[in-house]
PDB file of C-alpha atoms in Angstrom:
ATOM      1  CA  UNK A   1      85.927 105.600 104.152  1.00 31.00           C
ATOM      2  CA  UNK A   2      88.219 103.956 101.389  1.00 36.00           C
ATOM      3  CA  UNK A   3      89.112 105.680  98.501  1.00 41.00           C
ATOM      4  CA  UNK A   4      90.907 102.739  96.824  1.00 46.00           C
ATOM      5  CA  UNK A   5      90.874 101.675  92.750  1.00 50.00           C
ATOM      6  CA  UNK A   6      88.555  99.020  93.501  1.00 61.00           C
ATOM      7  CA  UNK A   7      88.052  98.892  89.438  1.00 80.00           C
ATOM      8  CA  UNK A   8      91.376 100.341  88.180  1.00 88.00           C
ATOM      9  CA  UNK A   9      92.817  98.588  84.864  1.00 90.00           C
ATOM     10  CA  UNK A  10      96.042  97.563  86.380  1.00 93.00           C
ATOM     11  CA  UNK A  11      96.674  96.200  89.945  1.00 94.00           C
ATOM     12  CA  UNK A  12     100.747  96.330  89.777  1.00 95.00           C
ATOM     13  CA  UNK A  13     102.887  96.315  87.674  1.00 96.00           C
ATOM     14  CA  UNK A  14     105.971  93.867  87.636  1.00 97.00           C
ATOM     15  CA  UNK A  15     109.621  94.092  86.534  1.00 97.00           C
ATOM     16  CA  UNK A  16     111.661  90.391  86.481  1.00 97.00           C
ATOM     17  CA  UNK A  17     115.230  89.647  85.639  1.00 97.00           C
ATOM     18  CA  UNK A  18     118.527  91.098  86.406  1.00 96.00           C
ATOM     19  CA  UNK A  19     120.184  94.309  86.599  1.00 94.00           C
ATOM     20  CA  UNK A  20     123.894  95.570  87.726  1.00 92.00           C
ATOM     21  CA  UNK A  21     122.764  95.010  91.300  1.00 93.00           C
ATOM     22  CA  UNK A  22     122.111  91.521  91.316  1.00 95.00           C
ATOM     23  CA  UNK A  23     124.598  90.665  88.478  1.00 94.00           C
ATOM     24  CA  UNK A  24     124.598  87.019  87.043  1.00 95.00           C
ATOM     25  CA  UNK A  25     123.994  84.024  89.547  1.00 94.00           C
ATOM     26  CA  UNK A  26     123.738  80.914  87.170  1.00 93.00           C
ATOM     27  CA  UNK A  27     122.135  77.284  88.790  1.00 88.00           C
ATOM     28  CA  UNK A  28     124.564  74.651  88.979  1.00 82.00           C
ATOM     29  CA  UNK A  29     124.073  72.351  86.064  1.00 70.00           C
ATOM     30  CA  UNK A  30     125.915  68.684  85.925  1.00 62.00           C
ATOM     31  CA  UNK A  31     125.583  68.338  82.076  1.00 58.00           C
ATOM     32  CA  UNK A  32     129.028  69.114  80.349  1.00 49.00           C
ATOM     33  CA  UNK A  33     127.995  72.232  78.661  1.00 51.00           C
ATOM     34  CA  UNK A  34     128.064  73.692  82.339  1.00 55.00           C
ATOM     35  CA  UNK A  35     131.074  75.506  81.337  1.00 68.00           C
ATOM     36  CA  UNK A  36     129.546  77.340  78.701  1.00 84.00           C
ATOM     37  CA  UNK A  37     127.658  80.487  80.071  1.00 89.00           C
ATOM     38  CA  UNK A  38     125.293  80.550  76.253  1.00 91.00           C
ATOM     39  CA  UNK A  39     123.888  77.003  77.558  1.00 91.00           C
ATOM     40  CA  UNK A  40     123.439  77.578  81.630  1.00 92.00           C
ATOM     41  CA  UNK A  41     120.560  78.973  83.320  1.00 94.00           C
ATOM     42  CA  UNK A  42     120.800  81.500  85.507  1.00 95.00           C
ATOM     43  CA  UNK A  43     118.657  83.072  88.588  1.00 95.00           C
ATOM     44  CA  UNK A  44     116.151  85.539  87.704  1.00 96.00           C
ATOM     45  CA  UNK A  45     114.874  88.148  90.297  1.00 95.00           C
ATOM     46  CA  UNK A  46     111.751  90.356  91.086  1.00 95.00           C
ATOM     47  CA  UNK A  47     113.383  93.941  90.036  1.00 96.00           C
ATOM     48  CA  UNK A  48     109.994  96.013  90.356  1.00 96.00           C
ATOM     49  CA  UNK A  49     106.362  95.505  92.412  1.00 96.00           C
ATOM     50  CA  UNK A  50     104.983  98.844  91.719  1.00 96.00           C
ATOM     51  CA  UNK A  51     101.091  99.826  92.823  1.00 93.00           C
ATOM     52  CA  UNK A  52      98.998 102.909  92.841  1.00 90.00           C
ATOM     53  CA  UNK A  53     100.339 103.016  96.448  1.00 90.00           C
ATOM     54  CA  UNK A  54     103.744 101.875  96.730  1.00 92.00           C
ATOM     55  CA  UNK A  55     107.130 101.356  94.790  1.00 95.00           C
ATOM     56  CA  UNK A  56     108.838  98.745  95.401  1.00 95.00           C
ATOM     57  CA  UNK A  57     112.525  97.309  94.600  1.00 96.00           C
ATOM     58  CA  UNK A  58     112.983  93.959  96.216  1.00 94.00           C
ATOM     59  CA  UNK A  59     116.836  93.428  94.834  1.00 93.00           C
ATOM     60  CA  UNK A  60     118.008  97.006  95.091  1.00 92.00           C
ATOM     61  CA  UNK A  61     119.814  98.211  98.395  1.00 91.00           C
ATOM     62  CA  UNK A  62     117.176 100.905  98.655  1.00 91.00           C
ATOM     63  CA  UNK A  63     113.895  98.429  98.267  1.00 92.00           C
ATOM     64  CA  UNK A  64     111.348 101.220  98.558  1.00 94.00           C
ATOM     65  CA  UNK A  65     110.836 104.478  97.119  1.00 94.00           C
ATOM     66  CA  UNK A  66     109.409 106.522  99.842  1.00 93.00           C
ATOM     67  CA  UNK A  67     108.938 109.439  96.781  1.00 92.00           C
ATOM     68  CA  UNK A  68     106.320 107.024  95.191  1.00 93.00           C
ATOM     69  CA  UNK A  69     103.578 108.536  94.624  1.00 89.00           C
ATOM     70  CA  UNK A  70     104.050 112.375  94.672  1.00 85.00           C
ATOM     71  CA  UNK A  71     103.097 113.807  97.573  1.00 77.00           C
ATOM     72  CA  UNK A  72     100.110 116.003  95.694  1.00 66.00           C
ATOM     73  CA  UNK A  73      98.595 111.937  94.379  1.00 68.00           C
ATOM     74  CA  UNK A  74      98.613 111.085  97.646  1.00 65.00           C
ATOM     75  CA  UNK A  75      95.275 110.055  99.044  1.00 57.00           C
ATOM     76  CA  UNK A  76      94.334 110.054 102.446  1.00 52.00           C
ATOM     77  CA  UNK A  77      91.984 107.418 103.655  1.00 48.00           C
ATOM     78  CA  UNK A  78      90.097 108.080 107.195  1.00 44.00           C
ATOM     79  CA  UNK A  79      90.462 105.513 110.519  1.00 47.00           C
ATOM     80  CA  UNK A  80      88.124 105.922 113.793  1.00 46.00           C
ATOM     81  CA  UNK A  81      89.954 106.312 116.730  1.00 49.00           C
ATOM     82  CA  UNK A  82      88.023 103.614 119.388  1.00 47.00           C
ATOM     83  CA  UNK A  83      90.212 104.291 122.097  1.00 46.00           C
ATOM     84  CA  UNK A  84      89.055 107.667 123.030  1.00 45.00           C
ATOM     85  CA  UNK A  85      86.034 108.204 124.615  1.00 43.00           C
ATOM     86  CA  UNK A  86      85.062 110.612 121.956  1.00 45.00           C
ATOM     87  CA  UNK A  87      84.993 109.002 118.708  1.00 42.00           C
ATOM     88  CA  UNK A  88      87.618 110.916 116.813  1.00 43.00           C
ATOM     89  CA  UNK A  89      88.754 110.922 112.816  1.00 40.00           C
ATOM     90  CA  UNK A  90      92.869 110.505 111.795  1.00 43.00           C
ATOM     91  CA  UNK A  91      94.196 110.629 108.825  1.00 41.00           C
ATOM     92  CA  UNK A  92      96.454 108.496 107.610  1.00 41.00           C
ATOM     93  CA  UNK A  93      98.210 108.079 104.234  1.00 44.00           C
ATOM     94  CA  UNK A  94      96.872 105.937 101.450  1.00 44.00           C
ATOM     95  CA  UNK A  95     100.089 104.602 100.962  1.00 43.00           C
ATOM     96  CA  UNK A  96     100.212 103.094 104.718  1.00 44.00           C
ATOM     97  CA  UNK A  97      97.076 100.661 103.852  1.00 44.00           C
ATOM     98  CA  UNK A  98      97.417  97.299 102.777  1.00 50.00           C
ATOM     99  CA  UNK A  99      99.938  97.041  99.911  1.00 57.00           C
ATOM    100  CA  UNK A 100      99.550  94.742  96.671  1.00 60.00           C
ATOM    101  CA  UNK A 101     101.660  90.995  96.895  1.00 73.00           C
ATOM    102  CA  UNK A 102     103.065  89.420  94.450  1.00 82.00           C
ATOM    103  CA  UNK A 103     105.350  87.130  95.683  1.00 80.00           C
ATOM    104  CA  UNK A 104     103.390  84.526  96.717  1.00 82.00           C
ATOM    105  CA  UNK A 105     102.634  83.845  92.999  1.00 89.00           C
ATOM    106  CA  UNK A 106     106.227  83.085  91.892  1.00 90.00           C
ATOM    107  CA  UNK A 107     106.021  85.070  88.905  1.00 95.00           C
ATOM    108  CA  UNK A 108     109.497  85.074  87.875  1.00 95.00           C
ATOM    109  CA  UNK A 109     109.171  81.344  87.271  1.00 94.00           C
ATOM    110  CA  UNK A 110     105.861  82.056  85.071  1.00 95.00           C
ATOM    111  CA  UNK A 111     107.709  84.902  83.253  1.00 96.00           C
ATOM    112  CA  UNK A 112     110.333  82.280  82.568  1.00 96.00           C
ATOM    113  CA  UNK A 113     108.870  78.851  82.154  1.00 94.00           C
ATOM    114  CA  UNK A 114     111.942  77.813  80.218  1.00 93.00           C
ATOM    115  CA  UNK A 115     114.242  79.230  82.519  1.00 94.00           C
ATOM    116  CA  UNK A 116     116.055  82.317  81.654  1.00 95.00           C
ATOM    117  CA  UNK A 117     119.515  82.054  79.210  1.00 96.00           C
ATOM    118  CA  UNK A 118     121.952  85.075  77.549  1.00 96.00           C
ATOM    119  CA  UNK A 119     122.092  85.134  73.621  1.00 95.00           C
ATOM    120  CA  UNK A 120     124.629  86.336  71.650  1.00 93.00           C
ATOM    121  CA  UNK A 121     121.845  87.661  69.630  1.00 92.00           C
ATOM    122  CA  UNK A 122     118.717  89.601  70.802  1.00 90.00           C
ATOM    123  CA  UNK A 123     115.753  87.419  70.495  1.00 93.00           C
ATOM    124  CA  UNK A 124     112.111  89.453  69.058  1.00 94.00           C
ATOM    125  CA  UNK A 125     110.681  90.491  71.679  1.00 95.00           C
ATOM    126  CA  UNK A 126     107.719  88.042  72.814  1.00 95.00           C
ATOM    127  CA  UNK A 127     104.425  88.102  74.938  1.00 96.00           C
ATOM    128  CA  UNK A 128     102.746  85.851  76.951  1.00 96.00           C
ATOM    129  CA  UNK A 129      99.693  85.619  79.811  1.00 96.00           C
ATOM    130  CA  UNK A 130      98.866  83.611  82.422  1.00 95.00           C
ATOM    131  CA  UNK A 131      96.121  83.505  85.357  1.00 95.00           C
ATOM    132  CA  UNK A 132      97.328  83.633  88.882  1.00 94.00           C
ATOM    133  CA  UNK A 133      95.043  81.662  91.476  1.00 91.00           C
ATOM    134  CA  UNK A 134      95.118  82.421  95.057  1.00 86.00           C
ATOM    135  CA  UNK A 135      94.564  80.324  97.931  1.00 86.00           C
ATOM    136  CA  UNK A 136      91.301  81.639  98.525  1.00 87.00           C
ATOM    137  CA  UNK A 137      90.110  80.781  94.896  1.00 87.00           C
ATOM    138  CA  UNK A 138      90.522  84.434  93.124  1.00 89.00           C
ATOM    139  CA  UNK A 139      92.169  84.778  89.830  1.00 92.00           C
ATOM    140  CA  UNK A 140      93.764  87.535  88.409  1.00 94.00           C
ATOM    141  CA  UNK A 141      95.343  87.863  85.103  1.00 96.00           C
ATOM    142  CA  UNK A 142      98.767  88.657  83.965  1.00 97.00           C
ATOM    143  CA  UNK A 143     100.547  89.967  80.461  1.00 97.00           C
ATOM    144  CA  UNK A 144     103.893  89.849  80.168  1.00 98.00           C
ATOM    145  CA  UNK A 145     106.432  91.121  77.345  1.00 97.00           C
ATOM    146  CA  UNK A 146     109.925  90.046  77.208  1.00 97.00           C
ATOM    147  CA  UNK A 147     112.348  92.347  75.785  1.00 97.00           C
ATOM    148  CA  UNK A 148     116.335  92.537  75.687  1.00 96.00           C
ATOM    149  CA  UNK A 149     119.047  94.826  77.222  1.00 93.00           C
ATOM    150  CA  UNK A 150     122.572  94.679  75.889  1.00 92.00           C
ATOM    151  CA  UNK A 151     124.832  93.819  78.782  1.00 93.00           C
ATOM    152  CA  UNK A 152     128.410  93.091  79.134  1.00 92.00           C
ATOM    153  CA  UNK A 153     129.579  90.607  81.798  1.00 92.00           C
ATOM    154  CA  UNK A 154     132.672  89.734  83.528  1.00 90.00           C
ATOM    155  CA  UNK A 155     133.511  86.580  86.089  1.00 89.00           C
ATOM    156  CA  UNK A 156     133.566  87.867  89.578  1.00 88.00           C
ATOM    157  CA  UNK A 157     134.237  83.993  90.703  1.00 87.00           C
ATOM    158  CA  UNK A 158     132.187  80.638  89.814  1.00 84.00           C
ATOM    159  CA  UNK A 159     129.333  81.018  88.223  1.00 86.00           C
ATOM    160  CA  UNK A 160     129.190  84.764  89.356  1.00 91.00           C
ATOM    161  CA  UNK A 161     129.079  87.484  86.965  1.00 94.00           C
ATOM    162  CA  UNK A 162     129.325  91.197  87.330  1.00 93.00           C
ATOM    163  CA  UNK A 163     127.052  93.082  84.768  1.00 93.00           C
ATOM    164  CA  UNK A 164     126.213  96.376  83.335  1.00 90.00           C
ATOM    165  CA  UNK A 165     124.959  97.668  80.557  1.00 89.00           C
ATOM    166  CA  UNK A 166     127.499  98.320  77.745  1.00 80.00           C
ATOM    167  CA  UNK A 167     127.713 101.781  77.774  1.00 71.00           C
ATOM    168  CA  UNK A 168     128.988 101.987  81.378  1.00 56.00           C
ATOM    169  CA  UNK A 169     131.339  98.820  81.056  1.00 53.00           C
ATOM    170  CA  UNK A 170     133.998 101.324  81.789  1.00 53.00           C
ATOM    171  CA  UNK A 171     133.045 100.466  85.371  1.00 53.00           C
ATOM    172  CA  UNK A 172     134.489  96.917  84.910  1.00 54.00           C
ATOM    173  CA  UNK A 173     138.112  96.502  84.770  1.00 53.00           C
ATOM    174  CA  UNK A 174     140.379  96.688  82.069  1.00 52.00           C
ATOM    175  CA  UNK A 175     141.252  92.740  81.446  1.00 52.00           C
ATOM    176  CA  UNK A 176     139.149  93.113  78.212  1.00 63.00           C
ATOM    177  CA  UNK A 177     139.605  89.309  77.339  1.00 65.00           C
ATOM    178  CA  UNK A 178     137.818  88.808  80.632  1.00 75.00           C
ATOM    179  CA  UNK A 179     134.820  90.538  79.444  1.00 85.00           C
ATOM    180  CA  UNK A 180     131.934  89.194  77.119  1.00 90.00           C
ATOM    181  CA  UNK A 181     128.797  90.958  75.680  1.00 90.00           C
ATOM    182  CA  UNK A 182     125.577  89.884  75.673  1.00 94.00           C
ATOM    183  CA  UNK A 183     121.786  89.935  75.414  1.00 95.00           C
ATOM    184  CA  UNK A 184     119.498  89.484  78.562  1.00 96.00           C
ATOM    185  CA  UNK A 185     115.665  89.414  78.959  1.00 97.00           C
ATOM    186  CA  UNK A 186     113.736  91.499  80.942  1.00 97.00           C
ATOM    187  CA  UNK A 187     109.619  91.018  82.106  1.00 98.00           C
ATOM    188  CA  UNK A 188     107.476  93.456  82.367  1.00 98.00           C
ATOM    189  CA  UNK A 189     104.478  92.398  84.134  1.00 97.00           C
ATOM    190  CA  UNK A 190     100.869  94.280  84.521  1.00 97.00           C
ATOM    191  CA  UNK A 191      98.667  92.027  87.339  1.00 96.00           C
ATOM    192  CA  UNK A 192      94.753  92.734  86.632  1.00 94.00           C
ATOM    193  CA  UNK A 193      91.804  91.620  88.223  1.00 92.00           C
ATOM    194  CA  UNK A 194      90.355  91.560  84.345  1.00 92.00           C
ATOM    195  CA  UNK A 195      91.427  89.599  81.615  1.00 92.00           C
ATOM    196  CA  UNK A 196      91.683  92.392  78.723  1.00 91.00           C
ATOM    197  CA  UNK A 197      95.095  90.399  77.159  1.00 93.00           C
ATOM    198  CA  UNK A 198      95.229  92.505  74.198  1.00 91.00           C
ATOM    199  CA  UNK A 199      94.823  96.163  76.126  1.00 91.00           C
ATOM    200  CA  UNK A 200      97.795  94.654  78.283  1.00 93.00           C
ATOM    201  CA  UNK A 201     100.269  94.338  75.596  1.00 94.00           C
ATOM    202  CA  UNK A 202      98.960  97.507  73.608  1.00 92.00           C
ATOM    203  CA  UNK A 203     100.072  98.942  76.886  1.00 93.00           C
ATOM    204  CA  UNK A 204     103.085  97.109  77.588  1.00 95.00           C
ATOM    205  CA  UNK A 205     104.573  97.401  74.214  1.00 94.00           C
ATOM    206  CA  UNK A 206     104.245 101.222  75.092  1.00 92.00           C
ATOM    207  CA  UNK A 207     106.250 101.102  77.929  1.00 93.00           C
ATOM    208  CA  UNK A 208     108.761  99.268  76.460  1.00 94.00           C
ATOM    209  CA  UNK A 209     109.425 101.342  73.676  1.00 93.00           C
ATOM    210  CA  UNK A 210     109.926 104.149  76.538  1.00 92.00           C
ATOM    211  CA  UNK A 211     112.352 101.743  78.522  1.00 92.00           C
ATOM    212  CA  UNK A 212     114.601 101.210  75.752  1.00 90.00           C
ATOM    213  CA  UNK A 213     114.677 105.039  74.279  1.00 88.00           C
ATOM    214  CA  UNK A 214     115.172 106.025  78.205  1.00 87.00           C
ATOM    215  CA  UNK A 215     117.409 103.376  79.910  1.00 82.00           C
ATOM    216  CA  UNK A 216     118.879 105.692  82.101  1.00 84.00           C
ATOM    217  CA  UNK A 217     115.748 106.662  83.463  1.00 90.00           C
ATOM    218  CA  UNK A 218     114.235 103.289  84.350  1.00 92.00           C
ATOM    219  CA  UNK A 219     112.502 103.840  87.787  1.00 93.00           C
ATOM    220  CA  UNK A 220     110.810 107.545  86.409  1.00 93.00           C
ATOM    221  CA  UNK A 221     109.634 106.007  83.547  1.00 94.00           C
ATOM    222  CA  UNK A 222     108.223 102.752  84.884  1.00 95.00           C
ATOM    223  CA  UNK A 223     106.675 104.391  88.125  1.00 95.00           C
ATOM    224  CA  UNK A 224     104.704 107.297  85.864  1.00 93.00           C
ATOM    225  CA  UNK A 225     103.696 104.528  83.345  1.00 94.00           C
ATOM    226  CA  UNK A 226     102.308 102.481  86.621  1.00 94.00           C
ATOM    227  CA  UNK A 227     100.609 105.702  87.818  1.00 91.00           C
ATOM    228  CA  UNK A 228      98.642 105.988  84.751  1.00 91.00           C
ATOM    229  CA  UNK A 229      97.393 102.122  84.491  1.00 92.00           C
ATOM    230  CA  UNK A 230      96.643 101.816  88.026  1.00 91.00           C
ATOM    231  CA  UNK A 231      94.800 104.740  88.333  1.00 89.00           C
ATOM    232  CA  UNK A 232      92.500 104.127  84.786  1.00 86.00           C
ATOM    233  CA  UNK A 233      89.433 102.808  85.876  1.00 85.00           C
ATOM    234  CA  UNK A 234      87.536  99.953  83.712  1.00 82.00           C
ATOM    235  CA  UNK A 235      83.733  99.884  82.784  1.00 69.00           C
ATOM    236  CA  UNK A 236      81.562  97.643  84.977  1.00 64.00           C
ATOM    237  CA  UNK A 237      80.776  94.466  83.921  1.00 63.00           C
ATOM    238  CA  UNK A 238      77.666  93.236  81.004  1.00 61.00           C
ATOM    239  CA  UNK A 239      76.972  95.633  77.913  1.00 62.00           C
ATOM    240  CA  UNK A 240      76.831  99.283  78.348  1.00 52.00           C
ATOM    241  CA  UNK A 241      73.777 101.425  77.329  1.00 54.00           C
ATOM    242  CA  UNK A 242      74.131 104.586  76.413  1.00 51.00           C
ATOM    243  CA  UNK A 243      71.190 106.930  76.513  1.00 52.00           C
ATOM    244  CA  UNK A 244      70.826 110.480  75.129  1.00 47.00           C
ATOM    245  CA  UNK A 245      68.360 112.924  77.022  1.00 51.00           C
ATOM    246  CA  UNK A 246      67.510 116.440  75.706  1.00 51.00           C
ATOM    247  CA  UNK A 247      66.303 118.770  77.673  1.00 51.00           C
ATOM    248  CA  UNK A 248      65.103 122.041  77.346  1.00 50.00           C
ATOM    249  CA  UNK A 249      64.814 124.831  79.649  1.00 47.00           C
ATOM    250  CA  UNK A 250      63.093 127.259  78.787  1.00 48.00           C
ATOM    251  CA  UNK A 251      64.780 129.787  81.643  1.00 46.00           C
ATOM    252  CA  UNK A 252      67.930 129.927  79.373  1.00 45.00           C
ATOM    253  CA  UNK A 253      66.166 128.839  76.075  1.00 43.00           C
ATOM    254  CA  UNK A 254      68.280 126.218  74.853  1.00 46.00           C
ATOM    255  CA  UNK A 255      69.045 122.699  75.080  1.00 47.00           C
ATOM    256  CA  UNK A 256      70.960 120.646  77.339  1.00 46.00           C
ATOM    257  CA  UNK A 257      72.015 116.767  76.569  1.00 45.00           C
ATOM    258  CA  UNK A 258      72.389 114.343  79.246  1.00 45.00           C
ATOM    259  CA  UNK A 259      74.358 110.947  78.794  1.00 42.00           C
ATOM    260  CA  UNK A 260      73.497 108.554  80.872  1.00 45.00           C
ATOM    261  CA  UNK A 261      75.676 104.899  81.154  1.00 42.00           C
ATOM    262  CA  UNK A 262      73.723 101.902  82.335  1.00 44.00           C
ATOM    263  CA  UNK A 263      75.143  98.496  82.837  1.00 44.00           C
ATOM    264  CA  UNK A 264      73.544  95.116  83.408  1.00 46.00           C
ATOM    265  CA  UNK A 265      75.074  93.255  86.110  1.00 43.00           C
ATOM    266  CA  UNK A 266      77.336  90.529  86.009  1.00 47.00           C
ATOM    267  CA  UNK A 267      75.710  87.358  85.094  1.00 42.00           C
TER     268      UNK A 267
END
């Protein structure tokens, strides 16, 4: 028996850009404006793939959090032992089944169609959707919000940078003149199998906000905000009834209301 979110808001939630692990890696560009950093595009990165199940951080040097989810969330789905020659029950974790992919989809590219430039100057923050078709024909739907971290970056060698965010550029060294501050976008992503745009960015601009009062605490706050939206689950499909039943019993002498939800199906 499976106890997966077969109707949960969000499938997984999504984090693209760059961060002080992957620093700045910009494309080599043959225009002559190559030389200024402003102007170049650089390489953007999947930072976060985060599921009811799993969290994962494909350009950190610790890419999983084995933590994720806390040990009392933890659901345990049931597997039939068919070896034996009594048929037996284990356990396993919920976390061990089949984990949510993303990067077949190339989302960094859709979270940057333009390809992804500093600014001296943060940009408003923006949002934008897009569908994502598999190979087998199913579509899911994504919402994405840009926002902008202030970074400060400094030339490791050619077209190489070494970031992090101003208030630890006390990490860098001291050759000030060799240092430059600037703005950088970051996506967050939510991945549904329903296209509810506007619920997405009610909920992403809530996360955000979070993200940018709590920098320091990235990870906590982006794996308890993907908790929550991947464990909400979603009315079925057509218009809901609702239907109001009193009834009394007369045991207890008084009434007792009953709600009952009916839904068409899909059409």
């Amino acid at each position: 028996m499976s106890y997966e979110f077969h109707n949960s808001l969000v499938d997984v939630v999504v984090v693209v850009g760059v961060d002080s692990e992957t620093g700045l890696k910009f494309m080599p560009s043959p225009s002559q404006e190559s030389d200024d950093v402003f102007n170049s595009e650089y390489n953007v990165r999947l930072l976060a793939v985060i599921s009811d199940k799993s969290a994962r951080y494909p350009a950190s040097t610790e890419s999983r959090d084995y933590t994720y989810p806390p040990s009392e969330l933890r659901v345990k789905q049931y597997k039939r032992n068919t070896l034996s020659r009594r048929a037996t029950i284990k356990a396993a974790y919920y976390g061990q089944s089949e984990e949510e992919s993303v990067e077949e989809y190339n989302i960094p590219t859709l979270c940057f169609p333009d390809g992804a430039y500093l600014y001296t100057n943060p940009p408003s923050e923006k949002a934008h959707s897009f569908v994502l078709t598999h190979i087998t024909g199913d579509r899911k739907y994504a919402t994405c919000l840009t926002y902008y971290q202030t970074f400060v970056a400094e030339m490791v060698k050619e077209e190489v940078y070494k970031i992090e965010p101003e208030r630890f550029s006390a990490d860098l060294t001291t050759l000030q003149q060799a240092q430059f501050r600037c703005f950088i976008p970051t996506c967050v992503v939510l991945v549904s199998k329903y296209p509810y745009f506007e619920v997405m960015k009610d909920c992403l601009s809530c996360v955000v906000s979070k993200l940018k009062a709590k920098s320091l605490e990235f990870k906590t706050v982006l794996q308890e905000f993907a908790l929550t939206v991947t464990r909400v689950p979603v009315p079925p499909y057509g218009p809901l009834n609702v239907v109001h039943y009193n009834i009394h019993t007369h045991a207890h002498m008084h009434a007792r209301t009953y709600i009952y939800v009916t839904c068409e199906t899909e059409p």
